[in-house]
Short mmCIF file of C-alpha atoms and ligand atoms in Angstrom, two decimals:
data_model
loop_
_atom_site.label_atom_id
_atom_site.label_comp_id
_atom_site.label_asym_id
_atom_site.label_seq_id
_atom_site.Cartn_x
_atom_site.Cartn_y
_atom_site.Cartn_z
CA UNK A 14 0.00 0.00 0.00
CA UNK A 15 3.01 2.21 1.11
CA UNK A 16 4.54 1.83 -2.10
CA UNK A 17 1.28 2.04 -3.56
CA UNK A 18 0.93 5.21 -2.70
CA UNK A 19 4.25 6.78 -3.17
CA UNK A 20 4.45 5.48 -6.59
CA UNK A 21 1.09 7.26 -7.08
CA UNK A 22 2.23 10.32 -5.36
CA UNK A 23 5.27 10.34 -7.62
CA UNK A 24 3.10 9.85 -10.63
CA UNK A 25 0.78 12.95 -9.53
CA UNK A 26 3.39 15.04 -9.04
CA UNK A 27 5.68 14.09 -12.29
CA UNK A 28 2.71 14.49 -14.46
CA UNK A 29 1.77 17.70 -14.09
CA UNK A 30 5.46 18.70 -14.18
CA UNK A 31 5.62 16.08 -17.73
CA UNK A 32 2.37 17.35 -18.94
CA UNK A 33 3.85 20.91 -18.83
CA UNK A 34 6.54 19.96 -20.65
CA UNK A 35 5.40 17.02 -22.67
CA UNK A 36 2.42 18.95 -24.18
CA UNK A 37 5.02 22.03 -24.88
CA UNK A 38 7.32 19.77 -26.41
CA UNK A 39 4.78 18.26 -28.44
CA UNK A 40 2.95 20.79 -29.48
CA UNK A 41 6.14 22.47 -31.22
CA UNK A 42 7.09 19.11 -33.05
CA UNK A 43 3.71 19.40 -34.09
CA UNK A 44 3.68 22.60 -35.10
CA UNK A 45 6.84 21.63 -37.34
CA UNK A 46 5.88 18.67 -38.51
CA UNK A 47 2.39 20.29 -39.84
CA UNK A 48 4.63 22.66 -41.69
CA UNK A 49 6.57 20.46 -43.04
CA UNK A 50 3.45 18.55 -44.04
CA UNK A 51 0.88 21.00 -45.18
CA UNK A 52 -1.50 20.35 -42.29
CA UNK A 53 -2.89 23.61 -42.37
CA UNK A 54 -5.65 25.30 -43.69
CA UNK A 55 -7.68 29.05 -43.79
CA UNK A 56 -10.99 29.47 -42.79
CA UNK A 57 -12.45 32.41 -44.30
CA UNK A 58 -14.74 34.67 -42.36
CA UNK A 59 -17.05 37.06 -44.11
CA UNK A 60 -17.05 40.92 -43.67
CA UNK A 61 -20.67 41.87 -44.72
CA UNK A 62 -21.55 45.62 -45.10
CA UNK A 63 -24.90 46.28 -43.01
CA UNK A 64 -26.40 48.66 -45.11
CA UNK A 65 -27.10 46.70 -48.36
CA UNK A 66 -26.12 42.64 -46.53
CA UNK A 67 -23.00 42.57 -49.09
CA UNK A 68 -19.95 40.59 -48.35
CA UNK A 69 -17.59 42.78 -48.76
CA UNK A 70 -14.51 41.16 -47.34
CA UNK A 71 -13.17 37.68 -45.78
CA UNK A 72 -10.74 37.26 -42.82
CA UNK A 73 -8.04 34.29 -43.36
CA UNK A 74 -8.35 32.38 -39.95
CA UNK A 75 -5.88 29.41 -40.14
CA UNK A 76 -6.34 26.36 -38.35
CA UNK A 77 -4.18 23.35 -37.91
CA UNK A 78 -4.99 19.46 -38.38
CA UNK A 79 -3.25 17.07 -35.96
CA UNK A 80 -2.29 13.91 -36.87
CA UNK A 81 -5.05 12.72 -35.89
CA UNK A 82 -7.11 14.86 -37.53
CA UNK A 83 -8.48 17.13 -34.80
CA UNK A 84 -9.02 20.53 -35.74
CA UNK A 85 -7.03 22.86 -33.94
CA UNK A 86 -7.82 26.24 -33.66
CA UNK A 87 -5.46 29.12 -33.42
CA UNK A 88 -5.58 29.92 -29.39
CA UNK A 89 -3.78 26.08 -29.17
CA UNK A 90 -0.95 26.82 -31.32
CA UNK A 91 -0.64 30.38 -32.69
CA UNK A 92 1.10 31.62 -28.94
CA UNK A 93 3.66 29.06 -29.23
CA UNK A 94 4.08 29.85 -32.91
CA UNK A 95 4.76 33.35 -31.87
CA UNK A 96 7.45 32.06 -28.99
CA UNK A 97 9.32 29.94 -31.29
CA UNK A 98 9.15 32.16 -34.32
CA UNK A 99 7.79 29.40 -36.22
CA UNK A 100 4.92 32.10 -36.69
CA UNK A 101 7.15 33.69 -39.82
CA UNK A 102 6.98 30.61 -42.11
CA UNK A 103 3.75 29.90 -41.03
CA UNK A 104 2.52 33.41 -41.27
CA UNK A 105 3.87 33.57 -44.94
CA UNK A 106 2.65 30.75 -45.62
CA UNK A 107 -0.98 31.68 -44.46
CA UNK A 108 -0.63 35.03 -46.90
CA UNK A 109 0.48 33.49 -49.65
CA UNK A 110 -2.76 30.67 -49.17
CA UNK A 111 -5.36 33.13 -48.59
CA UNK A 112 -4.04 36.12 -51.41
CA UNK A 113 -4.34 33.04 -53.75
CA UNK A 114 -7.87 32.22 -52.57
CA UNK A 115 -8.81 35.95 -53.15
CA UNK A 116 -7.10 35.70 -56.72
CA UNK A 117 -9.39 32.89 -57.57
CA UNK A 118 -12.50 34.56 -56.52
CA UNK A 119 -11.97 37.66 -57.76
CA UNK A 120 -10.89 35.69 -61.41
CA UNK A 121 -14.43 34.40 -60.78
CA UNK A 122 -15.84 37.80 -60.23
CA UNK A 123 -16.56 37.73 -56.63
CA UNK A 124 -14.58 40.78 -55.51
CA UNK A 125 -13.73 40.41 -52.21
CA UNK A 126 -11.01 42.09 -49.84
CA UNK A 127 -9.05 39.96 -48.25
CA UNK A 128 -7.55 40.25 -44.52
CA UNK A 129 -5.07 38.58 -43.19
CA UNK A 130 -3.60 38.60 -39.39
CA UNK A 131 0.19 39.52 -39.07
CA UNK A 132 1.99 38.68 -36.29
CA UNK A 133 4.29 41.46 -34.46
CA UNK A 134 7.55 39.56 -35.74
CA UNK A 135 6.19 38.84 -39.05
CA UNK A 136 5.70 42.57 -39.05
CA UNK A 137 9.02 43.87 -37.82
CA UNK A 138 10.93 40.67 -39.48
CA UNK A 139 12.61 44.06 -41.28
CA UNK A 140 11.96 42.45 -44.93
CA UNK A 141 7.99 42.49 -44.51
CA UNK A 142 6.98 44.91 -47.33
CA UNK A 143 9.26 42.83 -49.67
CA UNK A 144 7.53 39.23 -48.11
CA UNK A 145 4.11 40.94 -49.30
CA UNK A 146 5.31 42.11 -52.68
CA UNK A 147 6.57 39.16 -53.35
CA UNK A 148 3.32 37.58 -52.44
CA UNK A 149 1.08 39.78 -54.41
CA UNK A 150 3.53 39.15 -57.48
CA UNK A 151 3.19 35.37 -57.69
CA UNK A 152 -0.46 35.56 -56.90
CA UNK A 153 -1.93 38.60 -59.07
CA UNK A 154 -3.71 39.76 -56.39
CA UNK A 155 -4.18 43.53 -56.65
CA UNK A 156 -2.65 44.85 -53.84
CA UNK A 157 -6.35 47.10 -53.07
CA UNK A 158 -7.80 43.80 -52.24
CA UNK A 159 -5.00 42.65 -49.47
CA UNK A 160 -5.55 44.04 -45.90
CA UNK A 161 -3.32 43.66 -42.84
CA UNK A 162 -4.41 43.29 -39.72
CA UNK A 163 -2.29 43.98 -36.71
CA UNK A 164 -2.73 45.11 -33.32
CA UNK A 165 -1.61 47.64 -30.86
CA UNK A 166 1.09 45.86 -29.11
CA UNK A 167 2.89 45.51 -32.96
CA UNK A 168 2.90 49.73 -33.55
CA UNK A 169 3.99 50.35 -30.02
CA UNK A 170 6.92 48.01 -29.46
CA UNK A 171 8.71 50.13 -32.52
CA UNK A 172 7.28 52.81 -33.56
CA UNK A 173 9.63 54.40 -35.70
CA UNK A 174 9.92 51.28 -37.04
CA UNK A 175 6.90 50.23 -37.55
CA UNK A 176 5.83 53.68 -38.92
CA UNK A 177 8.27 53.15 -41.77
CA UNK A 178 6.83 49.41 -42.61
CA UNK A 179 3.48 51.14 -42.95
CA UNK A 180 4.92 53.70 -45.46
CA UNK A 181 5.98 50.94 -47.09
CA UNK A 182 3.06 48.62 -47.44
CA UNK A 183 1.11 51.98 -48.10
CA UNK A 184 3.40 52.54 -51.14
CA UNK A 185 2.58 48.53 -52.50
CA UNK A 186 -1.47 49.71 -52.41
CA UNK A 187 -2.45 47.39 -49.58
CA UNK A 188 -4.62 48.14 -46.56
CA UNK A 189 -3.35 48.40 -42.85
CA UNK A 190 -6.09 47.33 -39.95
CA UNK A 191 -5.85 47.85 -36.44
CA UNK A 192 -7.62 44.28 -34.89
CA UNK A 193 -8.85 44.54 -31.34
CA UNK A 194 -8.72 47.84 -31.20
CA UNK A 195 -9.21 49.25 -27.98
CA UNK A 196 -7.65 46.70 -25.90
CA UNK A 197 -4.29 48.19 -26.17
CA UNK A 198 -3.00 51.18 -25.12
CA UNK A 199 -2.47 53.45 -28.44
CA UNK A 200 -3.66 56.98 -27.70
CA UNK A 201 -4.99 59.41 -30.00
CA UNK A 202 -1.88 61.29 -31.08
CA UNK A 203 -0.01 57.95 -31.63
CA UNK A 204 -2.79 56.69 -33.89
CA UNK A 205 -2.82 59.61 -36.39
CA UNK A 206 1.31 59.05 -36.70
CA UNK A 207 0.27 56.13 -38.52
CA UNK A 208 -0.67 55.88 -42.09
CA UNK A 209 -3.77 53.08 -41.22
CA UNK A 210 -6.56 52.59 -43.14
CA UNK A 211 -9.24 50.79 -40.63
CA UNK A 212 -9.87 50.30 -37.03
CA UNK A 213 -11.38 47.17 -35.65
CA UNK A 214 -13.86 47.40 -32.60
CA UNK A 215 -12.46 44.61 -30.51
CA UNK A 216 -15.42 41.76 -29.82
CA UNK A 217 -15.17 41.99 -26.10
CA UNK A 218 -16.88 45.80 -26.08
CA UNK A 219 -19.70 43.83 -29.02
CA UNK A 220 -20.31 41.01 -27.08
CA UNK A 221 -21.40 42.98 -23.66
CA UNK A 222 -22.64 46.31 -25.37
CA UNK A 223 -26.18 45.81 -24.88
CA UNK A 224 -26.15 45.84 -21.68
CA UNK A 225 -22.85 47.24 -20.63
CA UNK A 226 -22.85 51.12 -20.50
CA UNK A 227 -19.58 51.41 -20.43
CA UNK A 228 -18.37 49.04 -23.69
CA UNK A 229 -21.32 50.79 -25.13
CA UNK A 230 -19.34 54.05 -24.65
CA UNK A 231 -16.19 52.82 -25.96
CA UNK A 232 -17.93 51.99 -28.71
CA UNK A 233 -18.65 55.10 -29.43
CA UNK A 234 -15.83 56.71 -28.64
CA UNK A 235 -13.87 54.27 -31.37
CA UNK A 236 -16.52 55.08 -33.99
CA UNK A 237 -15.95 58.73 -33.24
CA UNK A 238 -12.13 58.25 -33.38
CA UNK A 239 -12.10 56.48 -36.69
CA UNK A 240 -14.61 59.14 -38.28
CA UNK A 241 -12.61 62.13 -36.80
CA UNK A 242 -9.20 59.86 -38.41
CA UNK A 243 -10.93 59.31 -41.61
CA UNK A 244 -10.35 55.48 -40.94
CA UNK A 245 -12.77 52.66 -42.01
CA UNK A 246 -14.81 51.04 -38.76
CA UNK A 247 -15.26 47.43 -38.45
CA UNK A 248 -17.02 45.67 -35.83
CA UNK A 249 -16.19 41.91 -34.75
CA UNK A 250 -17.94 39.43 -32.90
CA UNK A 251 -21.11 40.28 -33.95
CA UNK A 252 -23.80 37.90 -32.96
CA UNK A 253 -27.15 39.84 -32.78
CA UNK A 254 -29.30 41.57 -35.34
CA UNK A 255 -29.85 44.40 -32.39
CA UNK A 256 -26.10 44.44 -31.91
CA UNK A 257 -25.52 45.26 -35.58
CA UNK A 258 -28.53 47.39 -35.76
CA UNK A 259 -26.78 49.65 -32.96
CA UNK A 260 -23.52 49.77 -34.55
CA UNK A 261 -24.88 50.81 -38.20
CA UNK A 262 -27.00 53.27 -36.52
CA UNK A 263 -23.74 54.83 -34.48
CA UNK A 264 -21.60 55.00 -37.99
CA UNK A 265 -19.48 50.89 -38.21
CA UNK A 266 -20.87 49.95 -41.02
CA UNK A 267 -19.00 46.79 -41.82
CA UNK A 268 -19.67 43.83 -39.74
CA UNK A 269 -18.34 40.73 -39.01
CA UNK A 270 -19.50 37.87 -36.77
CA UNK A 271 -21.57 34.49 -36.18
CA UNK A 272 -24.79 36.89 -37.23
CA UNK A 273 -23.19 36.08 -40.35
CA UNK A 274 -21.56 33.17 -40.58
CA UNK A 275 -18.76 30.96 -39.08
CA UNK A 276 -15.26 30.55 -40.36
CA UNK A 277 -15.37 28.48 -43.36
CA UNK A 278 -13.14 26.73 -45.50
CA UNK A 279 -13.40 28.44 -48.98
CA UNK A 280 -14.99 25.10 -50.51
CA UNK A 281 -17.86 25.49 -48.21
CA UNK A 282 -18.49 29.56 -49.69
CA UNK A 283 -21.68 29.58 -51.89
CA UNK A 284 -21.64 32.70 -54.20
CA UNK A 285 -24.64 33.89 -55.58
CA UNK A 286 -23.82 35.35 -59.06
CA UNK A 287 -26.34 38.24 -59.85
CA UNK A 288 -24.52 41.60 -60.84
CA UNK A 289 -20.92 40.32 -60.51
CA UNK A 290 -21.37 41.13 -56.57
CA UNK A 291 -20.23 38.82 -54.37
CA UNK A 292 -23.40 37.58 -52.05
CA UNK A 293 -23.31 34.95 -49.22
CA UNK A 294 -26.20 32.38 -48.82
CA UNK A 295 -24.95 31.11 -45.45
CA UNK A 296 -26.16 33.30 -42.39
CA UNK A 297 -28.12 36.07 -43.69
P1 C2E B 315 -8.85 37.83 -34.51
O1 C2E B 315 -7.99 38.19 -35.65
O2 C2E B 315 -9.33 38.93 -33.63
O3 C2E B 315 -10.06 37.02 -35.16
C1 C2E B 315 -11.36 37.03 -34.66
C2 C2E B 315 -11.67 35.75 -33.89
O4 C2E B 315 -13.01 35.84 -33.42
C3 C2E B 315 -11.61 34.47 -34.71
O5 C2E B 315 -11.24 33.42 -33.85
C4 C2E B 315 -13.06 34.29 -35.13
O6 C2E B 315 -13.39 32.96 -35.44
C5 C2E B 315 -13.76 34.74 -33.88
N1 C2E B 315 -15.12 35.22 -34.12
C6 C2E B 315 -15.63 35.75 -35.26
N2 C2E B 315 -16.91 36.10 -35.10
C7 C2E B 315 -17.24 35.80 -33.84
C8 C2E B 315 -18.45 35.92 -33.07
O7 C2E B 315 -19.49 36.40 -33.54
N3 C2E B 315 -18.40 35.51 -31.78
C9 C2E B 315 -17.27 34.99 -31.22
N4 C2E B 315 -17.32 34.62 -29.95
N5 C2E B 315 -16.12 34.85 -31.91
C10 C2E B 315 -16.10 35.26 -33.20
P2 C2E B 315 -10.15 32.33 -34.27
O8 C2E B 315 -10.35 31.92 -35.69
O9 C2E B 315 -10.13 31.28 -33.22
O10 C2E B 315 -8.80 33.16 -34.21
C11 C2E B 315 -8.35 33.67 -32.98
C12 C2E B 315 -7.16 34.58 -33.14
O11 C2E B 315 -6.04 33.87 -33.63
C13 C2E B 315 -7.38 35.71 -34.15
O12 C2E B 315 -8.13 36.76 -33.56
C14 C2E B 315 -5.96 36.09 -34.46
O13 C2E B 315 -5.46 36.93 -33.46
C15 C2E B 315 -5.25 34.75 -34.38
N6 C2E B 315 -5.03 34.24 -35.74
C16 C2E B 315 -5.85 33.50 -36.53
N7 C2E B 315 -5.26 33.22 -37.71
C17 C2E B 315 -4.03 33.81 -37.68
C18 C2E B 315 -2.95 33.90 -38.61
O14 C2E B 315 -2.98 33.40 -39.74
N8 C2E B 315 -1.84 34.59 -38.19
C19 C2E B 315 -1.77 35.18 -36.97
N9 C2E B 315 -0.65 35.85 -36.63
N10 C2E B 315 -2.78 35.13 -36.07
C20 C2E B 315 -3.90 34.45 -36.43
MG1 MG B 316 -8.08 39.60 -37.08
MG1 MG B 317 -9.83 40.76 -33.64
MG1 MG B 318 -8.55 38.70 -31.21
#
């Protein structure tokens, strides 16, 4: 019994220390392997203007198969991506994936503008604006239908030179978005140092607006921020008619949330072709 339970004590205590570890461990050969492999895909998420119910836009949301086949989505492995740096390759190799994708519906005549997340050291790898060029090259994409989104924490680590990247990408023809906006610390005069094109009213002030005064306030002081910047609003995590309703009627006009539709792979998008506008089926 004795050793019974010592063996069992060492086991309790070694396996939280081993699934630490283990699962860290793991995770990264994963994350390697999948590279190596392919085993990723993008979702696409549409971007739907209020006014008229147009999709407008998709977001590239990548996701990783395990070996198994489980779906992983990117809170499991994008963090550790981002420790190991692995997030460059992969990163890239979600751009070059989802600009393609775009290509191929706009060549159909769905004309759609797609975003894709960067990550702070994709951004500040130093040869960005030449990654995306590159990108846009080999694809066709025209560089008015690519859009960036980063956060915050990726202006203010460097500003100078991150202000400089954005000249840059501004001088390809794509489109810089500020995700999450609002949940980092970038004050007024900072923001209008930046050549950015959109601001993106982070979910957490949607999800609780109705009956939060105070993300309802935020809220509007984004909306009123973006109009006085001459910046395009987005709202994300939109999941109620009333919620959109709200936003449309305070001046975010582009929406983007489960009201909608999920993340999709692009074989599950249904187009419906009527005056060479892109329309969803799904959600609406
Ligand atoms: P994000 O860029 O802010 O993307 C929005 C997230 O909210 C997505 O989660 C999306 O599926 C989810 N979402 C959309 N509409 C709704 C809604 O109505 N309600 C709720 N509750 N959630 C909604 P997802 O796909 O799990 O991605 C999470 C985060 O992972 C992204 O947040 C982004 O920061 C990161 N990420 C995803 N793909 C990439 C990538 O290719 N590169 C990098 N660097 N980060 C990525
Ligand atoms: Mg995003
Ligand atoms: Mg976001
Ligand atoms: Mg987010």
């Amino acid at each position: 019994r004795a050793k019974q339970d010592g063996r069992n004590r060492y086991r309790f205590f070694s396996t939280e220390l081993e699934d630490l570890v283990l699962s860290r461990h793991l995770l990264e050969r994963h994350l390697r392997e999948a590279l190596q492999e392919n085993r990723f895909e993008v979702f696409y998420q549409s971007k739907v203007n209020a006014r008229e119910g147009r999709v407008i836009g998709a977001e590239a949301l990548v996701r990783m198969y395990s070996t198994e086949g489980e779906l992983l989505s990117p809170g499991r492995f994008i963090p550790l991506a981002e420790e190991t740096g692995l997030i460059v390759p992969l990163g890239k190799m979600v751009l070059e994936m989802a600009c393609q994708q775009a290509a191929t519906w706009q060549a159909q005549g769905h004309v759609l503008k797609m975003s894709v997340n960067i990550a702070a050291a994709q951004f500040a790898a130093g040869n960005f604006p030449e990654v995306v060029a590159e990108v846009l090259d080999h694809t066709g994409l025209n560089p008015d239908l690519l859009e960036l989104e980063i956060t915050e924490g990726t202006l203010m680590s460097d500003a100078n030179a991150a202000r400089e990247t954005l000249v840059a990408l501004k001088e390809l023809g794509v489109h810089v978005s500020l995700d999450d906006f609002g949940t980092g610390y970038s004050s007024l005069a900072y923001l209008k140092r930046f050549p950015l094109d959109t601001l993106k009213i982070d979910q957490s002030f949607v999800r609780d607006m109705l009956n939060d005064k105070s993300d309802m306030a935020i809220i509007q002081t984004i909306i009123a921020l973006g109009q006085t910047l001459g910046m395009e609003l987005v709202a994300e995590g939109v999941e109620l008619r009333e919620q959109a309703e709200i936003l449309a009627s305070m001046g975010c006009h582009i929406m983007q949330g489960y009201l909608y539709d999920k993340p999709k792979p692009a074989s599950e998008w249904s187009f419906v072709e009527a005056t060479g506008i892109a329309r969803s089926i799904s959600g609406t």
